[in-house]
Amino acid sequence: MRLPAHAKYLVKVRNGEGVEDVPDFTPSKDVYTVHVKCSGARTVTVVERANPKDDPTTVKCSSPVTIGRVYGDPVKQKLAIQATDDARWTLAVVDGERPF
C-alpha cells in the first residue's frame, strides 16, 4: 500500500484478516485519514467500536486502495475493522488531511 511521505501515523500499517480492533488513537486536529486495502472478500467495514451500526464505512476490495477522511473532535478514537470470510486487509491511519 502506498502511503504519503512524511506522514504522522496514528496507527502504523497493520495487516490482518477477519475482525480486529484497531489500536486506539487520538488525532491532533479535527481530521484523520484512513487508508485501507483488502482482498479475499467483496467488502470490509470500518466501524466505531462503541457504535458499530452508526454510519459504518464499507470498503470495496475490488478497489486498489480506499482512502477516507474522518472529521470529528480530536478525542480518542476506537475503531474496528470487520471482514467477512476471513478477508485479508491492510490498514493505516494518518494524522490530518492527506491528499487522495
mmCIF file of C-alpha atoms in Angstrom, residues 6 14 32-33 38 43 45 58 61 65 75 82-83 87 95 97:
data_model
loop_
_atom_site.group_PDB
_atom_site.id
_atom_site.type_symbol
_atom_site.label_atom_id
_atom_site.label_comp_id
_atom_site.label_asym_id
_atom_site.label_seq_id
_atom_site.Cartn_x
_atom_site.Cartn_y
_atom_site.Cartn_z
ATOM 1 C CA HIS A 6 6.467 12.156 5.925
ATOM 2 C CA ARG A 14 -1.274 -3.270 10.123
ATOM 3 C CA TYR A 32 -7.559 11.987 10.286
ATOM 4 C CA THR A 33 -7.163 9.855 7.172
ATOM 5 C CA CYS A 38 -8.369 -5.653 1.209
ATOM 6 C CA THR A 43 -16.086 -5.726 1.185
ATOM 7 C CA THR A 45 -16.247 -2.466 7.090
ATOM 8 C CA THR A 58 -17.727 -0.025 3.738
ATOM 9 C CA CYS A 61 -11.991 -4.974 -2.028
ATOM 10 C CA VAL A 65 -6.861 1.324 -2.067
ATOM 11 C CA VAL A 75 -10.601 12.817 21.107
ATOM 12 C CA GLN A 82 -14.918 -6.173 10.235
ATOM 13 C CA ALA A 83 -14.127 -8.509 7.375
ATOM 14 C CA ALA A 87 -10.774 -11.422 4.170
ATOM 15 C CA ASP A 95 -2.966 12.300 11.318
ATOM 16 C CA GLU A 97 -5.934 15.575 5.980
#
